Short mmCIF file of C-alpha atoms in Angstrom, two decimals:
data_model
loop_
_atom_site.label_atom_id
_atom_site.label_comp_id
_atom_site.label_asym_id
_atom_site.label_seq_id
_atom_site.Cartn_x
_atom_site.Cartn_y
_atom_site.Cartn_z
CA MET H 888 126.76 165.25 -48.06
CA THR H 889 126.95 166.36 -44.46
CA THR H 890 124.03 168.35 -43.13
CA ILE H 891 125.04 171.15 -40.81
CA PRO H 892 122.38 171.99 -38.22
CA LEU H 893 121.38 175.61 -38.29
CA THR H 894 121.64 177.70 -35.14
CA PRO H 895 118.30 179.40 -34.47
CA ARG H 896 118.34 183.17 -34.68
CA LEU H 897 117.01 184.81 -31.54
CA SER H 898 114.90 187.89 -31.69
CA ARG H 899 115.57 190.77 -29.28
CA ARG H 900 112.31 189.90 -27.46
CA SER H 901 113.34 186.24 -27.08
CA ALA H 902 116.75 187.25 -25.77
CA LEU H 903 115.21 189.59 -23.22
CA GLN H 904 112.72 186.94 -22.12
CA GLY H 905 115.52 184.43 -21.69
CA ALA H 906 117.57 186.86 -19.64
CA ALA H 907 114.57 187.65 -17.46
CA ALA H 908 113.96 183.98 -16.85
CA THR H 909 117.59 183.49 -15.85
CA LEU H 910 117.41 186.37 -13.41
CA ALA H 911 114.14 185.09 -11.97
CA ALA H 912 115.62 181.64 -11.44
CA ALA H 913 118.62 183.15 -9.69
CA ALA H 914 116.32 185.12 -7.40
CA THR H 915 114.13 182.13 -6.57
CA PRO H 916 114.81 180.57 -3.15
CA ALA H 917 116.82 177.36 -3.29
CA ILE H 918 114.03 175.20 -1.85
CA ALA H 919 111.53 176.47 -4.42
CA ARG H 920 113.98 175.82 -7.27
CA ALA H 921 114.70 172.31 -5.95
CA ARG H 922 110.99 171.51 -5.79
CA ARG H 923 110.32 172.41 -9.42
CA LYS H 924 111.57 168.94 -10.30
CA ARG H 925 110.38 166.20 -8.02
CA PRO H 926 113.49 164.56 -6.57
CA ASN H 927 114.35 160.92 -6.28
CA ILE H 928 114.49 159.83 -2.64
CA LEU H 929 117.02 157.38 -1.23
CA TYR H 930 116.29 156.57 2.41
CA ILE H 931 119.05 154.47 4.01
CA MET H 932 118.46 153.01 7.47
CA ALA H 933 120.95 151.09 9.59
CA ASP H 934 119.80 148.67 12.28
CA ASP H 935 120.75 149.26 15.93
CA LEU H 936 123.39 151.87 15.08
CA GLY H 937 124.38 154.02 18.05
CA PHE H 938 124.30 157.82 18.01
CA ALA H 939 128.10 158.12 17.99
CA ASP H 940 128.93 155.07 15.85
CA LEU H 941 129.97 157.27 12.92
CA SER H 942 133.20 159.21 13.10
CA CYS H 943 131.33 162.38 12.05
CA TYR H 944 129.25 161.89 15.22
CA GLY H 945 132.23 161.17 17.45
CA ARG H 946 133.30 157.54 17.05
CA ARG H 947 136.94 157.45 18.14
CA ASP H 948 138.30 153.96 17.44
CA PHE H 949 137.41 153.62 13.75
CA GLU H 950 136.35 155.81 10.84
CA THR H 951 133.35 155.89 8.51
CA PRO H 952 134.63 157.90 5.52
CA ALA H 953 131.66 157.44 3.16
CA LEU H 954 129.09 158.68 5.65
CA ASP H 955 131.46 161.39 6.83
CA ARG H 956 131.57 162.65 3.23
CA LEU H 957 127.79 162.55 3.04
CA ALA H 958 127.63 164.71 6.18
CA ALA H 959 130.26 167.07 4.78
CA ASP H 960 128.14 167.50 1.65
CA GLY H 961 124.88 167.92 3.55
CA LEU H 962 123.28 168.40 6.96
CA ARG H 963 123.80 166.49 10.19
CA PHE H 964 121.00 166.50 12.80
CA THR H 965 122.06 166.41 16.45
CA ASN H 966 118.57 165.98 17.95
CA ALA H 967 117.18 163.21 15.77
CA TYR H 968 115.00 160.63 17.51
CA ALA H 969 113.66 157.20 16.65
CA ASN H 970 109.96 156.58 17.08
CA SER H 971 110.85 153.71 19.39
CA ALA H 972 113.77 152.07 21.13
CA VAL H 973 113.18 148.89 19.07
CA CYS H 974 112.88 148.15 15.37
CA THR H 975 109.34 147.08 14.46
CA ALA H 976 107.69 149.96 16.30
CA THR H 977 109.96 152.53 14.65
CA ARG H 978 109.34 151.00 11.22
CA VAL H 979 105.59 151.36 11.78
CA GLY H 980 106.09 155.03 12.65
CA LEU H 981 108.26 155.56 9.58
CA ILE H 982 106.02 153.88 7.03
CA THR H 983 102.73 155.33 8.33
CA GLY H 984 103.99 158.74 9.46
CA ARG H 985 102.04 158.25 12.68
CA TYR H 986 102.70 157.18 16.24
CA GLN H 987 103.05 153.43 16.05
CA TYR H 988 100.75 152.98 19.04
CA ARG H 989 97.79 153.73 16.77
CA LEU H 990 98.10 150.26 15.19
CA PRO H 991 98.23 146.81 16.82
CA VAL H 992 101.46 145.97 14.97
CA GLY H 993 103.03 149.07 16.52
CA LEU H 994 102.52 147.60 19.97
CA GLU H 995 104.97 144.81 19.15
CA GLU H 996 108.33 145.58 20.76
CA PRO H 997 109.54 144.13 18.42
CA LEU H 998 107.37 141.83 16.30
CA ALA H 999 108.12 138.16 16.96
CA PHE H 1000 106.32 134.83 16.77
CA ARG H 1001 102.76 136.16 16.17
CA GLN H 1002 101.43 135.21 12.75
CA ASN H 1003 98.24 137.27 12.90
CA ILE H 1004 99.90 140.63 13.50
CA GLY H 1005 101.33 142.92 10.84
CA LEU H 1006 100.93 146.15 8.93
CA PRO H 1007 97.45 146.16 7.34
CA SER H 1008 97.63 146.45 3.57
CA SER H 1009 94.64 148.81 3.73
CA HIS H 1010 96.61 151.45 5.66
CA PRO H 1011 98.16 154.14 3.44
CA THR H 1012 101.92 154.20 3.70
CA LEU H 1013 104.85 156.33 2.62
CA PRO H 1014 105.57 154.10 -0.42
CA SER H 1015 101.90 153.67 -1.36
CA GLN H 1016 101.31 157.42 -1.33
CA LEU H 1017 104.49 158.10 -3.29
CA ALA H 1018 103.48 155.42 -5.80
CA LYS H 1019 100.11 157.13 -6.13
CA ALA H 1020 102.00 160.35 -6.85
CA GLY H 1021 103.85 158.64 -9.71
CA TYR H 1022 107.01 157.36 -8.00
CA ARG H 1023 108.68 154.02 -8.61
CA THR H 1024 109.02 152.46 -5.12
CA SER H 1025 111.27 149.73 -3.78
CA LEU H 1026 112.30 148.18 -0.48
CA ILE H 1027 115.69 146.57 -0.29
CA GLY H 1028 116.57 145.03 3.06
CA LYS H 1029 114.62 144.47 6.25
CA TRP H 1030 110.82 144.46 6.40
CA HIS H 1031 109.86 143.11 9.88
CA LEU H 1032 106.24 144.29 9.66
CA GLY H 1033 104.47 140.95 9.34
CA SER H 1034 104.65 137.57 7.66
CA LEU H 1035 103.23 136.04 4.50
CA PRO H 1036 100.59 135.58 3.30
CA ASP H 1037 98.75 138.45 4.97
CA PHE H 1038 101.55 141.00 5.33
CA ASP H 1039 104.03 141.86 2.64
CA PRO H 1040 105.95 144.91 1.38
CA VAL H 1041 104.32 144.70 -2.05
CA GLN H 1042 100.91 144.81 -0.37
CA SER H 1043 101.90 148.02 1.40
CA GLY H 1044 103.08 150.21 -1.44
CA TYR H 1045 106.49 148.89 -2.46
CA GLN H 1046 106.42 147.84 -6.09
CA THR H 1047 109.55 145.72 -5.67
CA PHE H 1048 111.07 144.01 -2.63
CA TRP H 1049 114.40 142.25 -2.15
CA GLY H 1050 115.48 141.42 1.39
CA ILE H 1051 114.46 139.73 4.63
CA ARG H 1052 111.07 139.61 6.30
CA SER H 1053 112.13 138.82 9.88
CA GLY H 1054 114.05 140.81 12.47
CA GLY H 1055 117.47 139.28 11.93
CA VAL H 1056 119.22 136.47 10.08
CA ASP H 1057 122.66 134.96 9.78
CA TYR H 1058 124.70 137.27 7.55
CA TYR H 1059 125.99 134.37 5.42
CA THR H 1060 123.32 131.68 5.37
CA HIS H 1061 120.49 134.27 5.46
CA ALA H 1062 118.56 131.90 7.70
CA THR H 1063 116.72 132.35 10.97
CA SER H 1064 117.75 130.36 14.00
CA ASN H 1065 115.68 127.34 12.96
CA GLY H 1066 117.51 127.15 9.64
CA GLN H 1067 114.68 128.64 7.58
CA LEU H 1068 115.89 130.69 4.62
CA ASP H 1069 114.75 134.31 4.90
CA LEU H 1070 116.01 136.12 1.81
CA TRP H 1071 113.44 137.04 -0.81
CA ASP H 1072 113.05 138.52 -4.26
CA GLY H 1073 109.41 139.50 -3.98
CA PRO H 1074 107.53 136.26 -3.21
CA THR H 1075 110.43 134.04 -4.30
CA PRO H 1076 113.04 132.72 -1.82
CA VAL H 1077 116.61 133.58 -2.80
CA ASP H 1078 119.43 131.10 -2.24
CA GLN H 1079 122.50 133.23 -2.87
CA ALA H 1080 125.88 133.11 -1.21
CA GLY H 1081 127.40 136.25 0.20
CA TYR H 1082 127.62 138.61 3.16
CA LEU H 1083 124.19 140.19 3.53
CA THR H 1084 125.41 143.79 3.76
CA ASP H 1085 127.22 143.31 0.44
CA LEU H 1086 124.22 141.67 -1.25
CA LEU H 1087 121.86 144.47 -0.21
CA ALA H 1088 124.23 147.09 -1.58
CA ASP H 1089 124.61 145.17 -4.86
CA ARG H 1090 120.85 144.99 -5.24
CA ALA H 1091 120.44 148.70 -4.42
CA ILE H 1092 123.02 149.62 -7.05
CA ALA H 1093 121.21 147.53 -9.65
CA GLU H 1094 117.89 149.14 -8.74
CA ILE H 1095 119.37 152.65 -8.98
CA ARG H 1096 120.66 151.84 -12.45
CA VAL H 1097 117.27 150.59 -13.65
CA ALA H 1098 115.13 153.20 -11.89
CA SER H 1099 117.29 156.11 -13.01
CA ALA H 1100 116.97 155.05 -16.65
CA GLY H 1101 113.21 155.55 -16.45
CA ALA H 1102 111.19 158.72 -16.81
CA GLN H 1103 109.51 158.66 -13.39
CA PRO H 1104 111.07 159.74 -10.08
CA TRP H 1105 111.88 156.94 -7.65
CA PHE H 1106 111.85 156.21 -3.94
CA MET H 1107 114.05 153.53 -2.41
CA SER H 1108 114.02 152.32 1.19
CA LEU H 1109 117.40 150.69 1.73
CA HIS H 1110 117.11 149.03 5.13
CA PHE H 1111 120.40 147.36 6.03
CA THR H 1112 120.45 144.78 8.82
CA ALA H 1113 123.92 145.89 9.97
CA PRO H 1114 125.07 146.24 12.66
CA HIS H 1115 122.22 144.22 14.22
CA TRP H 1116 123.26 140.88 15.76
CA PRO H 1117 124.33 138.16 15.06
CA TRP H 1118 127.79 139.63 15.43
CA GLU H 1119 129.38 138.51 12.18
CA GLY H 1120 131.92 140.51 10.25
CA PRO H 1121 132.66 140.35 6.53
CA ASP H 1122 135.42 137.77 7.15
CA ASP H 1123 133.46 135.43 9.45
CA ALA H 1124 132.03 133.02 6.89
CA SER H 1125 133.57 129.91 8.43
CA GLU H 1126 132.17 130.80 11.86
CA SER H 1127 128.77 131.39 10.27
CA ALA H 1128 128.82 127.93 8.69
CA ARG H 1129 129.59 126.40 12.06
CA ILE H 1130 126.68 128.25 13.65
CA ALA H 1131 124.26 127.24 10.91
CA LYS H 1132 125.30 123.59 11.13
CA ALA H 1133 124.85 123.48 14.88
CA LYS H 1134 121.60 125.48 14.82
CA ASP H 1135 122.93 127.25 17.88
CA LEU H 1136 120.20 129.61 19.10
CA LYS H 1137 122.47 131.47 21.49
CA ALA H 1138 125.07 131.91 18.77
CA LEU H 1139 122.54 133.45 16.39
CA PHE H 1140 121.14 135.84 18.98
CA HIS H 1141 124.60 136.48 20.39
CA PHE H 1142 123.45 137.96 23.68
CA ASP H 1143 126.83 136.86 25.06
CA GLY H 1144 128.87 136.74 21.85
CA GLY H 1145 130.65 139.05 19.49
CA SER H 1146 133.36 141.59 20.21
CA ALA H 1147 134.10 145.25 19.76
CA ALA H 1148 136.40 144.38 16.87
CA ILE H 1149 133.69 142.42 15.03
CA TYR H 1150 131.21 145.24 15.57
CA ALA H 1151 133.69 147.75 14.17
CA ALA H 1152 134.19 145.56 11.10
CA MET H 1153 130.42 145.39 10.57
CA VAL H 1154 130.02 149.17 10.74
CA ARG H 1155 133.03 149.80 8.50
CA ARG H 1156 131.64 147.38 5.91
CA LEU H 1157 128.26 149.10 6.12
CA ASP H 1158 129.96 152.44 5.51
CA TYR H 1159 131.94 151.04 2.57
CA GLN H 1160 128.85 149.63 0.89
CA ILE H 1161 126.91 152.84 1.40
CA GLY H 1162 129.80 154.58 -0.35
CA ARG H 1163 129.30 152.25 -3.32
CA VAL H 1164 125.57 153.01 -3.36
CA LEU H 1165 126.21 156.74 -3.31
CA GLY H 1166 128.73 156.26 -6.10
CA ALA H 1167 126.00 154.58 -8.15
CA LEU H 1168 124.00 157.81 -8.00
CA ASP H 1169 126.94 159.63 -9.57
CA LYS H 1170 127.40 156.98 -12.26
CA ALA H 1171 123.70 157.13 -13.12
CA GLY H 1172 123.89 160.92 -13.33
CA VAL H 1173 121.17 161.45 -10.73
CA ALA H 1174 123.10 162.55 -7.63
CA GLU H 1175 121.97 166.16 -8.07
CA ASP H 1176 118.36 165.03 -8.44
CA THR H 1177 118.29 162.75 -5.38
CA VAL H 1178 117.55 163.41 -1.72
CA VAL H 1179 119.68 161.08 0.40
CA VAL H 1180 118.86 160.37 4.04
CA PHE H 1181 120.89 158.15 6.34
CA THR H 1182 119.72 157.24 9.83
CA SER H 1183 119.07 154.31 12.22
CA ASP H 1184 115.93 152.57 13.43
CA ASN H 1185 116.76 152.98 17.13
CA GLY H 1186 119.64 153.46 19.51
CA GLY H 1187 122.68 151.23 19.76
CA GLU H 1188 123.28 147.77 21.19
CA ARG H 1189 126.07 146.38 23.39
CA PHE H 1190 129.05 147.47 21.29
CA SER H 1191 127.62 150.78 20.16
CA ASP H 1192 128.95 154.19 21.09
CA THR H 1193 126.10 156.35 22.36
CA TRP H 1194 128.20 159.11 23.94
CA PRO H 1195 127.29 161.59 25.37
CA PHE H 1196 124.14 159.67 26.29
CA SER H 1197 123.38 156.78 28.61
CA GLY H 1198 121.10 153.88 27.80
CA ARG H 1199 120.77 151.65 24.73
CA LYS H 1200 118.25 149.81 22.59
CA THR H 1201 115.03 148.89 24.51
CA GLU H 1202 115.47 151.86 26.88
CA LEU H 1203 113.86 155.29 26.71
CA LEU H 1204 117.03 156.93 27.95
CA GLU H 1205 118.60 159.08 25.24
CA GLY H 1206 120.99 156.32 24.16
CA GLY H 1207 118.05 154.12 23.19
CA LEU H 1208 116.28 156.85 21.21
CA ARG H 1209 118.80 159.37 19.88
CA ILE H 1210 120.09 158.41 16.45
CA PRO H 1211 122.34 159.81 13.72
CA ALA H 1212 120.50 161.48 10.84
CA ILE H 1213 122.24 162.90 7.77
CA VAL H 1214 120.51 164.58 4.83
CA ARG H 1215 121.98 165.59 1.48
CA TRP H 1216 119.45 167.47 -0.59
CA PRO H 1217 121.09 169.36 -3.48
CA GLY H 1218 119.82 172.92 -3.61
CA VAL H 1219 118.34 172.71 -0.11
CA THR H 1220 121.02 171.59 2.33
CA LYS H 1221 124.13 173.62 2.99
CA ALA H 1222 127.35 171.63 2.91
CA GLY H 1223 128.73 170.78 6.34
CA ALA H 1224 125.72 172.16 8.20
CA THR H 1225 124.28 170.92 11.49
CA SER H 1226 120.83 171.35 12.97
CA ASP H 1227 119.64 171.01 16.56
CA ALA H 1228 116.00 170.75 15.45
CA GLN H 1229 114.16 167.93 17.20
CA ILE H 1230 112.99 165.47 14.55
CA ILE H 1231 111.59 161.94 14.72
CA SER H 1232 111.19 158.97 12.35
CA MET H 1233 107.56 159.69 11.48
CA ASP H 1234 108.54 163.13 10.13
CA TRP H 1235 109.99 161.60 6.98
CA LEU H 1236 106.57 160.73 5.54
CA PRO H 1237 105.18 164.29 5.41
CA THR H 1238 108.61 165.57 4.36
CA PHE H 1239 109.00 163.19 1.44
CA LEU H 1240 105.39 163.62 0.35
CA ALA H 1241 105.84 167.40 0.32
CA ALA H 1242 108.94 166.97 -1.85
CA ALA H 1243 106.84 164.86 -4.22
CA GLY H 1244 104.08 167.47 -4.34
CA ALA H 1245 101.68 165.24 -2.41
CA ALA H 1246 100.11 165.27 1.05
CA PRO H 1247 99.32 162.59 3.67
CA ASP H 1248 96.02 160.78 3.31
CA ALA H 1249 93.39 162.90 5.07
CA ARG H 1250 91.85 159.78 6.61
CA PHE H 1251 95.12 159.03 8.39
CA PRO H 1252 96.72 162.40 9.22
CA SER H 1253 100.39 162.26 10.05
CA ASP H 1254 101.62 162.83 13.59
CA GLY H 1255 104.91 163.94 12.06
CA VAL H 1256 105.71 167.28 10.46
CA ASP H 1257 107.36 168.39 7.24
CA ILE H 1258 110.94 169.11 8.37
CA THR H 1259 112.06 170.66 5.08
CA PRO H 1260 112.59 174.05 6.78
CA ALA H 1261 115.05 172.45 9.22
CA ILE H 1262 116.77 170.64 6.36
CA GLY H 1263 117.20 174.02 4.72
CA GLY H 1264 118.70 175.53 7.88
CA ALA H 1265 115.65 177.09 9.55
CA SER H 1266 114.01 176.21 12.86
CA LEU H 1267 110.88 174.17 13.51
CA PRO H 1268 107.85 175.15 15.62
CA ALA H 1269 108.01 173.91 19.21
CA ARG H 1270 106.28 170.59 19.89
CA THR H 1271 106.33 167.72 22.36
CA LEU H 1272 107.51 164.24 21.36
CA PHE H 1273 106.21 161.15 23.17
CA TRP H 1274 107.29 157.55 23.72
CA ARG H 1275 106.31 154.54 25.77
CA TYR H 1276 107.76 151.08 26.07
CA LYS H 1277 106.09 148.19 27.79
CA ASN H 1278 109.17 146.57 29.30
CA HIS H 1279 109.75 148.12 32.76
CA ALA H 1280 106.73 150.41 32.14
CA GLN H 1281 108.81 153.11 30.51
CA ARG H 1282 107.39 156.41 29.34
CA ALA H 1283 109.00 159.59 28.07
CA ALA H 1284 108.19 163.02 26.65
CA ARG H 1285 110.48 165.80 25.44
CA ARG H 1286 109.55 169.46 25.07
CA GLY H 1287 112.33 171.92 24.43
CA ASP H 1288 115.33 170.95 26.54
CA LEU H 1289 113.24 169.15 29.18
CA LYS H 1290 112.42 165.46 29.23
CA TYR H 1291 109.96 163.59 31.41
CA LEU H 1292 110.98 159.99 32.02
CA LYS H 1293 109.42 157.18 34.00
CA ILE H 1294 110.99 153.75 34.48
CA ALA H 1295 108.94 151.38 36.63
CA ASP H 1296 108.02 153.43 39.72
CA ASN H 1297 110.76 156.03 39.29
CA GLU H 1298 110.01 159.39 37.69
CA PHE H 1299 112.43 162.01 36.47
CA LEU H 1300 112.73 165.41 34.87
CA PHE H 1301 115.95 166.02 32.96
CA ASN H 1302 117.41 168.87 30.99
CA VAL H 1303 118.89 166.71 28.25
CA ALA H 1304 120.69 169.63 26.62
CA ALA H 1305 122.63 170.51 29.78
CA ASP H 1306 122.69 166.97 31.18
CA PRO H 1307 122.74 164.49 28.27
CA LEU H 1308 123.69 161.59 30.58
CA GLU H 1309 120.36 162.09 32.41
CA ARG H 1310 121.80 162.07 35.91
CA ALA H 1311 120.45 165.25 37.56
CA ASN H 1312 116.77 164.74 38.41
CA LEU H 1313 115.04 168.15 38.37
CA LYS H 1314 111.63 166.84 39.41
CA ASP H 1315 111.68 168.58 42.80
CA ARG H 1316 113.48 171.71 41.61
CA GLN H 1317 111.02 172.34 38.78
CA PRO H 1318 107.76 170.79 40.00
CA GLU H 1319 105.52 172.78 37.64
CA ALA H 1320 107.48 171.75 34.57
CA PHE H 1321 107.50 168.14 35.77
CA ALA H 1322 103.74 168.12 36.39
CA SER H 1323 103.04 169.78 33.05
CA LEU H 1324 105.07 167.30 30.99
CA LYS H 1325 103.66 164.34 32.90
CA ALA H 1326 100.10 165.56 32.34
CA GLU H 1327 100.84 166.12 28.67
CA TRP H 1328 102.11 162.54 28.37
CA GLU H 1329 98.97 161.22 30.10
CA ALA H 1330 96.70 163.18 27.74
CA TRP H 1331 98.60 161.94 24.71
CA ASN H 1332 98.62 158.34 25.92
CA ALA H 1333 94.84 158.40 26.31
CA THR H 1334 94.58 158.83 22.53
CA MET H 1335 96.72 155.75 21.77
CA LEU H 1336 95.86 152.04 21.79
CA PRO H 1337 96.33 150.37 25.19
CA LEU H 1338 99.36 148.16 25.68
CA ASP H 1339 99.01 144.59 24.43
CA PRO H 1340 99.93 142.10 27.17
CA GLN H 1341 100.79 139.52 24.49
CA SER H 1342 103.32 141.67 22.66
CA TYR H 1343 106.96 140.67 22.68
CA THR H 1344 109.05 142.52 25.27
CA HIS H 1345 112.28 140.54 25.57
CA GLY H 1346 110.80 138.62 28.48
CA PHE H 1347 111.23 135.13 27.02
CA THR H 1348 113.59 132.59 28.51
CA ALA H 1349 116.06 130.69 26.33
CA SER H 1350 113.78 127.65 26.50
CA GLU H 1351 110.75 129.67 25.37
CA LEU H 1352 112.72 131.18 22.51
CA ALA H 1353 113.78 127.69 21.43
CA ASP H 1354 110.18 126.49 21.50
CA HIS H 1355 109.06 129.43 19.37
CA TYR H 1356 111.87 129.03 16.84
CA GLY H 1357 111.70 125.24 16.70
CA VAL H 1358 115.25 124.53 17.85
CA ASP H 1359 116.76 122.84 20.84
CA ASP H 1360 117.91 125.14 23.64
#
């Protein structure tokens, strides 16, 4: 005999209460409604991607349809900055929510060769604080914040890790220039064939499937290595094998290699795989419950498009610091919106913690701010952002439209809104503004750690690099 479930009979009071609740929900601001359920957070970071390397940011010679769709569904920032013009320093700012110059590892530009430097496991981080708040946390991709045994993602808040520990590896052999394998599943080396961008996406999709089946919210840092050198596209496996066999240092670093066509193929493949990852959110039924952020760790390299800016990675000109940043936050972002709010990498920590109903550790207050209002279409309070970079004694500060810049003995004041190429020096026309920003930078710098003369600053010769990596030059 088939049992037919009975439909509950509603009293008039219950019906009125239900209607009132519906009306109240409709009247509640979108951000408040979105925060009633703590969202999953998917933070996707490219490596060395230029400001205009996506077609939604102006790339003209190829298209990035997956990320264009993400921007069409969400918000695109036009004044997003990296904490540094190189990768390790920015990653320190991101994971701690603080200026990287507060920690010795943040003085590395980037981290290379030094075994006693890394992110201290005792320092609270974005993943450790989210884990404390009940989130499942994972890092898939690039770490570059210190070497085993003292420094490790799982010692700094990530419950699972699958990726590389160094700054860059061959996309096919997954080895550093001395032939050492650098692909890991937690503490275990992984010997797996495949183009690294593809493997990272596959792993992210698998993690989304598992994490979304659980009861707890999740946070994933998906740190692709693309389009960081070596310049290897998805169809360059035979060339990669030749490089690995020869242990060719110059070929791995590719300071004089690659091509615009290979770079385009790398970015297009990155876009394609991100599309697959975003599709996995839909298949898992969690797209509406997930905040998605896409950005880069610093400005672009040789083949990048940084228009309308000048400069590139390792330079505090806008091209080295300005990055794409796209946010899709269902219920908070408005589809197809843009924001000119000035944001920076370290802002993501207080923003994500606020979304999780948590706050930064009081012992290590964040230098960033919660940018949720800007994500929702509002403005942010005025503030000054600061940078320094050891190579060529660079320093920079931006307040409003004005930017103070020093490179070696040359000092400038630019209006980067009116003059994004940074060509018209206003130092003599606006001496008070110049002096004020310079003094503000000096006061800020006095609160940071002094520069480390032993930190890496791209000053090594080919022979010195070979000695450090254990290969012949």
